[in-house]
mmCIF file with all atom_site columns, C-alpha atoms in Angstrom:
data_model
loop_
_atom_site.group_PDB
_atom_site.id
_atom_site.type_symbol
_atom_site.label_atom_id
_atom_site.label_alt_id
_atom_site.label_comp_id
_atom_site.label_asym_id
_atom_site.label_entity_id
_atom_site.label_seq_id
_atom_site.pdbx_PDB_ins_code
_atom_site.Cartn_x
_atom_site.Cartn_y
_atom_site.Cartn_z
_atom_site.occupancy
_atom_site.B_iso_or_equiv
_atom_site.pdbx_formal_charge
_atom_site.auth_seq_id
_atom_site.auth_comp_id
_atom_site.auth_asym_id
_atom_site.auth_atom_id
_atom_site.pdbx_PDB_model_num
ATOM 1   C CA . MET Y 1 1   ? -26.523 4.524   19.696 1.00 54.00 ? 1   MET Y CA 1
ATOM 2   C CA . LYS Y 1 2   ? -25.810 1.238   18.061 1.00 54.00 ? 2   LYS Y CA 1
ATOM 3   C CA . ASN Y 1 3   ? -22.657 0.384   20.679 1.00 63.00 ? 3   ASN Y CA 1
ATOM 4   C CA . ILE Y 1 4   ? -25.375 1.178   23.860 1.00 65.00 ? 4   ILE Y CA 1
ATOM 5   C CA . ILE Y 1 5   ? -28.128 -1.412  22.034 1.00 61.00 ? 5   ILE Y CA 1
ATOM 6   C CA . GLY Y 1 6   ? -25.110 -3.658  21.515 1.00 58.00 ? 6   GLY Y CA 1
ATOM 7   C CA . LEU Y 1 7   ? -23.948 -2.921  25.203 1.00 56.00 ? 7   LEU Y CA 1
ATOM 8   C CA . ILE Y 1 8   ? -27.319 -3.695  26.337 1.00 62.00 ? 8   ILE Y CA 1
ATOM 9   C CA . LEU Y 1 9   ? -27.997 -6.805  24.359 1.00 57.00 ? 9   LEU Y CA 1
ATOM 10  C CA . CYS Y 1 10  ? -24.764 -8.131  25.541 1.00 58.00 ? 10  CYS Y CA 1
ATOM 11  C CA . SER Y 1 11  ? -25.744 -7.683  29.104 1.00 59.00 ? 11  SER Y CA 1
ATOM 12  C CA . LEU Y 1 12  ? -29.066 -9.020  28.726 1.00 52.00 ? 12  LEU Y CA 1
ATOM 13  C CA . PHE Y 1 13  ? -27.372 -12.259 27.540 1.00 58.00 ? 13  PHE Y CA 1
ATOM 14  C CA . VAL Y 1 14  ? -24.968 -12.607 30.140 1.00 56.00 ? 14  VAL Y CA 1
ATOM 15  C CA . PHE Y 1 15  ? -27.724 -11.769 32.448 1.00 55.00 ? 15  PHE Y CA 1
ATOM 16  C CA . LEU Y 1 16  ? -29.652 -14.540 31.258 1.00 51.00 ? 16  LEU Y CA 1
ATOM 17  C CA . SER Y 1 17  ? -27.424 -16.855 30.688 1.00 57.00 ? 17  SER Y CA 1
ATOM 18  C CA . SER Y 1 18  ? -26.038 -16.684 34.316 1.00 56.00 ? 18  SER Y CA 1
ATOM 19  C CA . CYS Y 1 19  ? -29.719 -17.546 35.450 1.00 55.00 ? 19  CYS Y CA 1
ATOM 20  C CA . ALA Y 1 20  ? -29.896 -21.202 33.713 1.00 57.00 ? 20  ALA Y CA 1
ATOM 21  C CA . PRO Y 1 21  ? -28.557 -24.021 35.108 1.00 61.00 ? 21  PRO Y CA 1
ATOM 22  C CA . LYS Y 1 22  ? -25.137 -24.974 34.275 1.00 65.00 ? 22  LYS Y CA 1
ATOM 23  C CA . PRO Y 1 23  ? -25.021 -28.382 32.444 1.00 65.00 ? 23  PRO Y CA 1
ATOM 24  C CA . GLY Y 1 24  ? -24.140 -31.136 35.100 1.00 68.00 ? 24  GLY Y CA 1
ATOM 25  C CA . SER Y 1 25  ? -25.494 -29.206 37.977 1.00 71.00 ? 25  SER Y CA 1
ATOM 26  C CA . PRO Y 1 26  ? -28.290 -30.434 40.244 1.00 74.00 ? 26  PRO Y CA 1
ATOM 27  C CA . GLU Y 1 27  ? -30.710 -27.565 39.021 1.00 74.00 ? 27  GLU Y CA 1
ATOM 28  C CA . ALA Y 1 28  ? -29.738 -28.568 35.658 1.00 69.00 ? 28  ALA Y CA 1
ATOM 29  C CA . GLN Y 1 29  ? -30.644 -32.360 36.145 1.00 75.00 ? 29  GLN Y CA 1
ATOM 30  C CA . LEU Y 1 30  ? -34.046 -31.303 37.757 1.00 76.00 ? 30  LEU Y CA 1
ATOM 31  C CA . LYS Y 1 31  ? -34.984 -29.413 35.055 1.00 75.00 ? 31  LYS Y CA 1
ATOM 32  C CA . LEU Y 1 32  ? -34.097 -32.198 32.419 1.00 76.00 ? 32  LEU Y CA 1
ATOM 33  C CA . ARG Y 1 33  ? -36.216 -34.528 34.784 1.00 79.00 ? 33  ARG Y CA 1
ATOM 34  C CA . LYS Y 1 34  ? -39.107 -32.342 34.804 1.00 75.00 ? 34  LYS Y CA 1
ATOM 35  C CA . GLU Y 1 35  ? -39.159 -32.036 30.938 1.00 73.00 ? 35  GLU Y CA 1
ATOM 36  C CA . GLU Y 1 36  ? -38.685 -36.061 31.094 1.00 76.00 ? 36  GLU Y CA 1
ATOM 37  C CA . ILE Y 1 37  ? -41.999 -36.118 33.110 1.00 74.00 ? 37  ILE Y CA 1
ATOM 38  C CA . LYS Y 1 38  ? -43.683 -33.992 31.202 1.00 68.00 ? 38  LYS Y CA 1
ATOM 39  C CA . LYS Y 1 39  ? -43.101 -35.986 27.894 1.00 68.00 ? 39  LYS Y CA 1
ATOM 40  C CA . VAL Y 1 40  ? -43.997 -38.838 29.603 1.00 65.00 ? 40  VAL Y CA 1
ATOM 41  C CA . GLU Y 1 41  ? -47.673 -37.595 31.373 1.00 61.00 ? 41  GLU Y CA 1
ATOM 42  C CA . LYS Y 1 42  ? -48.123 -36.232 27.442 1.00 61.00 ? 42  LYS Y CA 1
ATOM 43  C CA . LYS Y 1 43  ? -47.853 -39.728 25.974 1.00 64.00 ? 43  LYS Y CA 1
ATOM 44  C CA . VAL Y 1 44  ? -50.186 -41.244 28.719 1.00 55.00 ? 44  VAL Y CA 1
ATOM 45  C CA . GLU Y 1 45  ? -52.588 -38.372 28.150 1.00 61.00 ? 45  GLU Y CA 1
ATOM 46  C CA . ASP Y 1 46  ? -52.739 -39.146 24.443 1.00 58.00 ? 46  ASP Y CA 1
ATOM 47  C CA . THR Y 1 47  ? -52.858 -43.046 25.295 1.00 55.00 ? 47  THR Y CA 1
ATOM 48  C CA . VAL Y 1 48  ? -55.888 -42.853 27.687 1.00 62.00 ? 48  VAL Y CA 1
ATOM 49  C CA . ASP Y 1 49  ? -57.906 -40.396 25.099 1.00 70.00 ? 49  ASP Y CA 1
ATOM 50  C CA . ASP Y 1 50  ? -57.562 -43.418 22.638 1.00 77.00 ? 50  ASP Y CA 1
ATOM 51  C CA . ILE Y 1 51  ? -58.525 -45.825 24.383 1.00 89.00 ? 51  ILE Y CA 1
ATOM 52  C CA . PRO Y 1 52  ? -61.847 -46.988 22.597 1.00 93.00 ? 52  PRO Y CA 1
ATOM 53  C CA . ASP Y 1 53  ? -65.057 -46.809 24.915 1.00 93.00 ? 53  ASP Y CA 1
ATOM 54  C CA . TRP Y 1 54  ? -65.645 -50.631 24.170 1.00 93.00 ? 54  TRP Y CA 1
ATOM 55  C CA . CYS Y 1 55  ? -62.375 -50.868 26.009 1.00 92.00 ? 55  CYS Y CA 1
ATOM 56  C CA . LEU Y 1 56  ? -62.773 -48.613 29.035 1.00 92.00 ? 56  LEU Y CA 1
ATOM 57  C CA . ASN Y 1 57  ? -66.358 -50.395 29.551 1.00 92.00 ? 57  ASN Y CA 1
ATOM 58  C CA . VAL Y 1 58  ? -65.856 -54.083 28.424 1.00 91.00 ? 58  VAL Y CA 1
ATOM 59  C CA . PRO Y 1 59  ? -69.028 -55.957 27.762 1.00 89.00 ? 59  PRO Y CA 1
ATOM 60  C CA . ILE Y 1 60  ? -70.934 -57.837 30.292 1.00 87.00 ? 60  ILE Y CA 1
ATOM 61  C CA . SER Y 1 61  ? -72.884 -60.930 28.937 1.00 83.00 ? 61  SER Y CA 1
ATOM 62  C CA . ASP Y 1 62  ? -74.303 -63.816 30.108 1.00 78.00 ? 62  ASP Y CA 1
ATOM 63  C CA . PHE Y 1 63  ? -73.094 -65.847 27.370 1.00 80.00 ? 63  PHE Y CA 1
ATOM 64  C CA . ALA Y 1 64  ? -69.706 -64.825 26.773 1.00 83.00 ? 64  ALA Y CA 1
ATOM 65  C CA . LEU Y 1 65  ? -66.936 -63.650 28.774 1.00 85.00 ? 65  LEU Y CA 1
ATOM 66  C CA . SER Y 1 66  ? -64.949 -60.461 27.239 1.00 91.00 ? 66  SER Y CA 1
ATOM 67  C CA . ALA Y 1 67  ? -61.790 -58.972 27.617 1.00 93.00 ? 67  ALA Y CA 1
ATOM 68  C CA . CYS Y 1 68  ? -60.075 -56.148 26.022 1.00 95.00 ? 68  CYS Y CA 1
ATOM 69  C CA . GLY Y 1 69  ? -56.112 -56.068 25.432 1.00 94.00 ? 69  GLY Y CA 1
ATOM 70  C CA . ALA Y 1 70  ? -53.722 -53.468 24.538 1.00 94.00 ? 70  ALA Y CA 1
ATOM 71  C CA . GLY Y 1 71  ? -50.250 -53.869 22.767 1.00 93.00 ? 71  GLY Y CA 1
ATOM 72  C CA . GLU Y 1 72  ? -47.630 -51.243 21.567 1.00 92.00 ? 72  GLU Y CA 1
ATOM 73  C CA . SER Y 1 73  ? -44.949 -51.765 19.193 1.00 92.00 ? 73  SER Y CA 1
ATOM 74  C CA . ALA Y 1 74  ? -42.730 -49.997 16.366 1.00 92.00 ? 74  ALA Y CA 1
ATOM 75  C CA . ASN Y 1 75  ? -44.179 -52.772 14.403 1.00 93.00 ? 75  ASN Y CA 1
ATOM 76  C CA . MET Y 1 76  ? -48.037 -52.903 13.554 1.00 92.00 ? 76  MET Y CA 1
ATOM 77  C CA . ASN Y 1 77  ? -48.619 -56.791 13.777 1.00 93.00 ? 77  ASN Y CA 1
ATOM 78  C CA . MET Y 1 78  ? -46.356 -57.045 16.608 1.00 94.00 ? 78  MET Y CA 1
ATOM 79  C CA . ALA Y 1 79  ? -48.469 -54.395 18.510 1.00 93.00 ? 79  ALA Y CA 1
ATOM 80  C CA . ARG Y 1 80  ? -51.722 -56.415 17.358 1.00 94.00 ? 80  ARG Y CA 1
ATOM 81  C CA . ASN Y 1 81  ? -50.016 -59.763 18.837 1.00 94.00 ? 81  ASN Y CA 1
ATOM 82  C CA . ARG Y 1 82  ? -49.095 -58.153 21.828 1.00 94.00 ? 82  ARG Y CA 1
ATOM 83  C CA . ALA Y 1 83  ? -52.761 -56.948 22.395 1.00 94.00 ? 83  ALA Y CA 1
ATOM 84  C CA . ILE Y 1 84  ? -54.455 -60.386 21.415 1.00 93.00 ? 84  ILE Y CA 1
ATOM 85  C CA . LEU Y 1 85  ? -51.845 -61.895 24.140 1.00 90.00 ? 85  LEU Y CA 1
ATOM 86  C CA . ASP Y 1 86  ? -52.904 -59.685 26.573 1.00 92.00 ? 86  ASP Y CA 1
ATOM 87  C CA . ALA Y 1 87  ? -56.719 -60.183 25.833 1.00 93.00 ? 87  ALA Y CA 1
ATOM 88  C CA . LYS Y 1 88  ? -56.340 -63.925 26.047 1.00 88.00 ? 88  LYS Y CA 1
ATOM 89  C CA . ARG Y 1 89  ? -54.214 -63.403 29.383 1.00 88.00 ? 89  ARG Y CA 1
ATOM 90  C CA . GLN Y 1 90  ? -57.196 -62.065 30.458 1.00 89.00 ? 90  GLN Y CA 1
ATOM 91  C CA . LEU Y 1 91  ? -59.892 -64.324 29.413 1.00 87.00 ? 91  LEU Y CA 1
ATOM 92  C CA . ALA Y 1 92  ? -58.049 -67.231 30.476 1.00 82.00 ? 92  ALA Y CA 1
ATOM 93  C CA . ASP Y 1 93  ? -58.072 -65.991 34.052 1.00 83.00 ? 93  ASP Y CA 1
ATOM 94  C CA . SER Y 1 94  ? -62.034 -65.402 33.662 1.00 83.00 ? 94  SER Y CA 1
ATOM 95  C CA . ILE Y 1 95  ? -62.382 -69.100 32.280 1.00 78.00 ? 95  ILE Y CA 1
ATOM 96  C CA . ASP Y 1 96  ? -60.482 -70.837 35.007 1.00 77.00 ? 96  ASP Y CA 1
ATOM 97  C CA . SER Y 1 97  ? -62.779 -68.904 37.702 1.00 79.00 ? 97  SER Y CA 1
ATOM 98  C CA . GLU Y 1 98  ? -65.915 -70.019 35.545 1.00 75.00 ? 98  GLU Y CA 1
ATOM 99  C CA . ILE Y 1 99  ? -64.755 -73.641 35.045 1.00 73.00 ? 99  ILE Y CA 1
ATOM 100 C CA . SER Y 1 100 ? -63.467 -73.564 39.032 1.00 74.00 ? 100 SER Y CA 1
ATOM 101 C CA . SER Y 1 101 ? -66.920 -72.303 39.957 1.00 74.00 ? 101 SER Y CA 1
ATOM 102 C CA . ARG Y 1 102 ? -68.932 -74.815 37.763 1.00 72.00 ? 102 ARG Y CA 1
ATOM 103 C CA . MET Y 1 103 ? -66.832 -77.947 39.280 1.00 72.00 ? 103 MET Y CA 1
ATOM 104 C CA . GLU Y 1 104 ? -67.499 -76.633 42.676 1.00 76.00 ? 104 GLU Y CA 1
ATOM 105 C CA . ASP Y 1 105 ? -71.107 -76.549 42.014 1.00 73.00 ? 105 ASP Y CA 1
ATOM 106 C CA . PHE Y 1 106 ? -71.101 -80.035 40.641 1.00 70.00 ? 106 PHE Y CA 1
ATOM 107 C CA . LEU Y 1 107 ? -69.046 -81.269 43.828 1.00 71.00 ? 107 LEU Y CA 1
ATOM 108 C CA . LYS Y 1 108 ? -71.196 -79.829 45.960 1.00 72.00 ? 108 LYS Y CA 1
ATOM 109 C CA . SER Y 1 109 ? -74.549 -81.465 44.250 1.00 70.00 ? 109 SER Y CA 1
ATOM 110 C CA . THR Y 1 110 ? -72.593 -85.000 44.140 1.00 67.00 ? 110 THR Y CA 1
ATOM 111 C CA . GLY Y 1 111 ? -71.887 -84.545 48.097 1.00 65.00 ? 111 GLY Y CA 1
ATOM 112 C CA . MET Y 1 112 ? -68.310 -86.003 47.622 1.00 60.00 ? 112 MET Y CA 1
ATOM 113 C CA . GLY Y 1 113 ? -66.329 -82.661 47.765 1.00 57.00 ? 113 GLY Y CA 1
ATOM 114 C CA . SER Y 1 114 ? -64.422 -83.759 50.799 1.00 62.00 ? 114 SER Y CA 1
ATOM 115 C CA . ASN Y 1 115 ? -63.525 -86.912 49.304 1.00 63.00 ? 115 ASN Y CA 1
ATOM 116 C CA . GLU Y 1 116 ? -59.461 -86.992 48.674 1.00 70.00 ? 116 GLU Y CA 1
ATOM 117 C CA . GLN Y 1 117 ? -59.868 -89.080 45.261 1.00 70.00 ? 117 GLN Y CA 1
ATOM 118 C CA . VAL Y 1 118 ? -62.621 -86.959 44.374 1.00 68.00 ? 118 VAL Y CA 1
ATOM 119 C CA . LYS Y 1 119 ? -60.686 -83.789 44.968 1.00 69.00 ? 119 LYS Y CA 1
ATOM 120 C CA . GLN Y 1 120 ? -57.650 -84.883 43.062 1.00 72.00 ? 120 GLN Y CA 1
ATOM 121 C CA . ALA Y 1 121 ? -59.541 -86.060 39.952 1.00 71.00 ? 121 ALA Y CA 1
ATOM 122 C CA . SER Y 1 122 ? -61.814 -82.692 39.657 1.00 68.00 ? 122 SER Y CA 1
ATOM 123 C CA . GLU Y 1 123 ? -58.365 -80.594 40.241 1.00 71.00 ? 123 GLU Y CA 1
ATOM 124 C CA . ILE Y 1 124 ? -57.087 -82.669 37.205 1.00 69.00 ? 124 ILE Y CA 1
ATOM 125 C CA . VAL Y 1 125 ? -60.281 -82.159 35.119 1.00 68.00 ? 125 VAL Y CA 1
ATOM 126 C CA . THR Y 1 126 ? -60.357 -78.429 36.021 1.00 66.00 ? 126 THR Y CA 1
ATOM 127 C CA . LYS Y 1 127 ? -56.902 -78.130 34.608 1.00 67.00 ? 127 LYS Y CA 1
ATOM 128 C CA . ASN Y 1 128 ? -57.649 -80.254 31.416 1.00 62.00 ? 128 ASN Y CA 1
ATOM 129 C CA . THR Y 1 129 ? -60.696 -78.362 30.962 1.00 67.00 ? 129 THR Y CA 1
ATOM 130 C CA . THR Y 1 130 ? -58.739 -74.837 31.330 1.00 64.00 ? 130 THR Y CA 1
ATOM 131 C CA . ILE Y 1 131 ? -56.012 -75.923 29.284 1.00 62.00 ? 131 ILE Y CA 1
ATOM 132 C CA . GLN Y 1 132 ? -58.430 -77.160 26.277 1.00 61.00 ? 132 GLN Y CA 1
ATOM 133 C CA . ALA Y 1 133 ? -60.586 -73.918 26.639 1.00 62.00 ? 133 ALA Y CA 1
ATOM 134 C CA . LYS Y 1 134 ? -57.335 -71.106 26.422 1.00 58.00 ? 134 LYS Y CA 1
ATOM 135 C CA . LEU Y 1 135 ? -56.221 -72.926 23.067 1.00 53.00 ? 135 LEU Y CA 1
ATOM 136 C CA . THR Y 1 136 ? -59.403 -72.294 21.002 1.00 65.00 ? 136 THR Y CA 1
ATOM 137 C CA . GLY Y 1 137 ? -62.738 -70.736 20.931 1.00 74.00 ? 137 GLY Y CA 1
ATOM 138 C CA . TYR Y 1 138 ? -62.354 -67.093 21.439 1.00 82.00 ? 138 TYR Y CA 1
ATOM 139 C CA . LYS Y 1 139 ? -63.355 -64.657 18.355 1.00 88.00 ? 139 LYS Y CA 1
ATOM 140 C CA . GLN Y 1 140 ? -62.431 -61.101 17.921 1.00 92.00 ? 140 GLN Y CA 1
ATOM 141 C CA . THR Y 1 141 ? -65.198 -58.581 17.935 1.00 94.00 ? 141 THR Y CA 1
ATOM 142 C CA . ASN Y 1 142 ? -63.923 -55.084 17.767 1.00 95.00 ? 142 ASN Y CA 1
ATOM 143 C CA . THR Y 1 143 ? -60.167 -53.657 17.038 1.00 95.00 ? 143 THR Y CA 1
ATOM 144 C CA . LYS Y 1 144 ? -58.609 -50.230 16.833 1.00 95.00 ? 144 LYS Y CA 1
ATOM 145 C CA . ALA Y 1 145 ? -55.368 -48.996 16.132 1.00 94.00 ? 145 ALA Y CA 1
ATOM 146 C CA . TYR Y 1 146 ? -53.460 -45.838 16.312 1.00 91.00 ? 146 TYR Y CA 1
ATOM 147 C CA . SER Y 1 147 ? -49.811 -44.507 15.224 1.00 89.00 ? 147 SER Y CA 1
ATOM 148 C CA . ARG Y 1 148 ? -47.897 -42.590 17.432 1.00 83.00 ? 148 ARG Y CA 1
ATOM 149 C CA . GLY Y 1 149 ? -44.339 -41.085 16.402 1.00 84.00 ? 149 GLY Y CA 1
ATOM 150 C CA . ASN Y 1 150 ? -42.843 -44.017 15.580 1.00 90.00 ? 150 ASN Y CA 1
ATOM 151 C CA . LYS Y 1 151 ? -44.906 -46.894 17.316 1.00 90.00 ? 151 LYS Y CA 1
ATOM 152 C CA . TYR Y 1 152 ? -48.111 -47.982 16.859 1.00 92.00 ? 152 TYR Y CA 1
ATOM 153 C CA . GLN Y 1 153 ? -50.766 -48.562 19.457 1.00 93.00 ? 153 GLN Y CA 1
ATOM 154 C CA . PHE Y 1 154 ? -53.267 -51.750 19.095 1.00 94.00 ? 154 PHE Y CA 1
ATOM 155 C CA . PHE Y 1 155 ? -56.362 -52.328 21.135 1.00 96.00 ? 155 PHE Y CA 1
ATOM 156 C CA . VAL Y 1 156 ? -58.717 -55.833 20.769 1.00 97.00 ? 156 VAL Y CA 1
ATOM 157 C CA . LEU Y 1 157 ? -61.675 -57.051 22.064 1.00 96.00 ? 157 LEU Y CA 1
ATOM 158 C CA . LEU Y 1 158 ? -61.898 -60.786 22.643 1.00 94.00 ? 158 LEU Y CA 1
ATOM 159 C CA . GLU Y 1 159 ? -64.856 -62.738 23.302 1.00 90.00 ? 159 GLU Y CA 1
ATOM 160 C CA . TYR Y 1 160 ? -65.383 -66.603 24.707 1.00 84.00 ? 160 TYR Y CA 1
ATOM 161 C CA . PRO Y 1 161 ? -68.793 -68.199 24.735 1.00 82.00 ? 161 PRO Y CA 1
ATOM 162 C CA . ILE Y 1 162 ? -69.189 -69.400 28.559 1.00 77.00 ? 162 ILE Y CA 1
ATOM 163 C CA . GLY Y 1 163 ? -71.181 -72.171 27.175 1.00 73.00 ? 163 GLY Y CA 1
ATOM 164 C CA . ARG Y 1 164 ? -68.394 -73.579 25.387 1.00 72.00 ? 164 ARG Y CA 1
ATOM 165 C CA . ALA Y 1 165 ? -66.170 -73.885 28.547 1.00 71.00 ? 165 ALA Y CA 1
ATOM 166 C CA . ASN Y 1 166 ? -69.153 -75.717 30.431 1.00 67.00 ? 166 ASN Y CA 1
ATOM 167 C CA . GLN Y 1 167 ? -69.635 -78.384 27.705 1.00 71.00 ? 167 GLN Y CA 1
ATOM 168 C CA . ALA Y 1 168 ? -65.843 -79.002 27.751 1.00 72.00 ? 168 ALA Y CA 1
ATOM 169 C CA . LEU Y 1 169 ? -65.932 -79.282 31.660 1.00 68.00 ? 169 LEU Y CA 1
ATOM 170 C CA . MET Y 1 170 ? -69.205 -81.347 31.001 1.00 68.00 ? 170 MET Y CA 1
ATOM 171 C CA . ASN Y 1 171 ? -67.462 -83.625 28.717 1.00 70.00 ? 171 ASN Y CA 1
ATOM 172 C CA . GLU Y 1 172 ? -64.259 -83.771 30.875 1.00 70.00 ? 172 GLU Y CA 1
ATOM 173 C CA . ILE Y 1 173 ? -66.325 -85.105 33.796 1.00 68.00 ? 173 ILE Y CA 1
ATOM 174 C CA . LYS Y 1 174 ? -68.066 -87.767 31.550 1.00 70.00 ? 174 LYS Y CA 1
ATOM 175 C CA . LYS Y 1 175 ? -64.390 -89.223 30.787 1.00 69.00 ? 175 LYS Y CA 1
ATOM 176 C CA . ASP Y 1 176 ? -63.333 -89.269 34.649 1.00 68.00 ? 176 ASP Y CA 1
ATOM 177 C CA . GLU Y 1 177 ? -64.540 -92.426 35.962 1.00 64.00 ? 177 GLU Y CA 1
ATOM 178 C CA . VAL Y 1 178 ? -64.008 -91.426 39.432 1.00 61.00 ? 178 VAL Y CA 1
ATOM 179 C CA . LEU Y 1 179 ? -66.249 -88.240 39.046 1.00 62.00 ? 179 LEU Y CA 1
ATOM 180 C CA . SER Y 1 180 ? -68.750 -89.620 36.670 1.00 59.00 ? 180 SER Y CA 1
ATOM 181 C CA . THR Y 1 181 ? -69.175 -92.592 38.761 1.00 61.00 ? 181 THR Y CA 1
ATOM 182 C CA . GLN Y 1 182 ? -69.964 -90.653 41.985 1.00 60.00 ? 182 GLN Y CA 1
ATOM 183 C CA . LYS Y 1 183 ? -73.539 -90.642 43.959 1.00 58.00 ? 183 LYS Y CA 1
ATOM 184 C CA . ASP Y 1 184 ? -75.663 -88.020 42.592 1.00 60.00 ? 184 ASP Y CA 1
ATOM 185 C CA . ALA Y 1 185 ? -73.424 -87.890 39.377 1.00 62.00 ? 185 ALA Y CA 1
ATOM 186 C CA . ASP Y 1 186 ? -76.237 -87.801 37.398 1.00 65.00 ? 186 ASP Y CA 1
ATOM 187 C CA . LYS Y 1 187 ? -78.411 -85.261 38.946 1.00 63.00 ? 187 LYS Y CA 1
ATOM 188 C CA . ALA Y 1 188 ? -75.052 -82.861 39.135 1.00 64.00 ? 188 ALA Y CA 1
ATOM 189 C CA . MET Y 1 189 ? -74.407 -83.633 35.002 1.00 63.00 ? 189 MET Y CA 1
ATOM 190 C CA . ALA Y 1 190 ? -78.191 -82.473 34.410 1.00 67.00 ? 190 ALA Y CA 1
ATOM 191 C CA . GLU Y 1 191 ? -77.475 -79.294 36.742 1.00 67.00 ? 191 GLU Y CA 1
ATOM 192 C CA . LEU Y 1 192 ? -74.568 -78.581 34.638 1.00 62.00 ? 192 LEU Y CA 1
ATOM 193 C CA . GLU Y 1 193 ? -76.126 -79.014 31.326 1.00 64.00 ? 193 GLU Y CA 1
ATOM 194 C CA . ALA Y 1 194 ? -78.991 -76.855 32.014 1.00 67.00 ? 194 ALA Y CA 1
ATOM 195 C CA . GLU Y 1 195 ? -76.581 -74.203 33.254 1.00 63.00 ? 195 GLU Y CA 1
ATOM 196 C CA . ILE Y 1 196 ? -74.975 -75.015 29.878 1.00 59.00 ? 196 ILE Y CA 1
ATOM 197 C CA . ASN Y 1 197 ? -78.164 -74.534 27.755 1.00 64.00 ? 197 ASN Y CA 1
ATOM 198 C CA . LYS Y 1 198 ? -79.048 -71.297 29.796 1.00 64.00 ? 198 LYS Y CA 1
ATOM 199 C CA . ARG Y 1 199 ? -75.693 -69.785 28.715 1.00 57.00 ? 199 ARG Y CA 1
ATOM 200 C CA . LYS Y 1 200 ? -75.864 -70.644 25.283 1.00 58.00 ? 200 LYS Y CA 1
ATOM 201 C CA . LYS Y 1 201 ? -76.990 -67.675 22.743 1.00 56.00 ? 201 LYS Y CA 1
ATOM 202 C CA . LYS Y 1 202 ? -80.062 -68.715 21.074 1.00 47.00 ? 202 LYS Y CA 1
#
């Protein structure tokens, strides 16, 4: 009886091993690839589940620009730094758009947007203002960290006051001889100042 059971088990083992793909065969490689894909899909699912709501639905405000950054690293501090850098890059794009939009409004108000000298001056002022705005002024409003295996996932929400970017632009325009001396520059500055005041938190 023991011999029969041993023979059945041996036959079953031979049958099952003949069904398994041979190492290095296309079937074995395909099986390994499918397992890798499943691991990646699981990691993506876990990451998506961990994303904070304030990162999925970034706050919108008339007073501030917001951006959510994400960073991952085996080192917690590095994950945090990467998240902040990611959010700052996004904020920088938004600040560029905001400042460019305000400069266009200023040029339209002066009626000198087609003058080449004015265009060059406005480009320099816009660039200088954007550089200033990117360096300082943001504040961290929310953070969340997770550990997953041997890595940390860090999320950060940064906020930058719109009024501060517009104020920096106005200061640069005032310093520029070409822009500040244009016809209707005072009127355009008054409009920009009104926009700044409107966008400052009370």
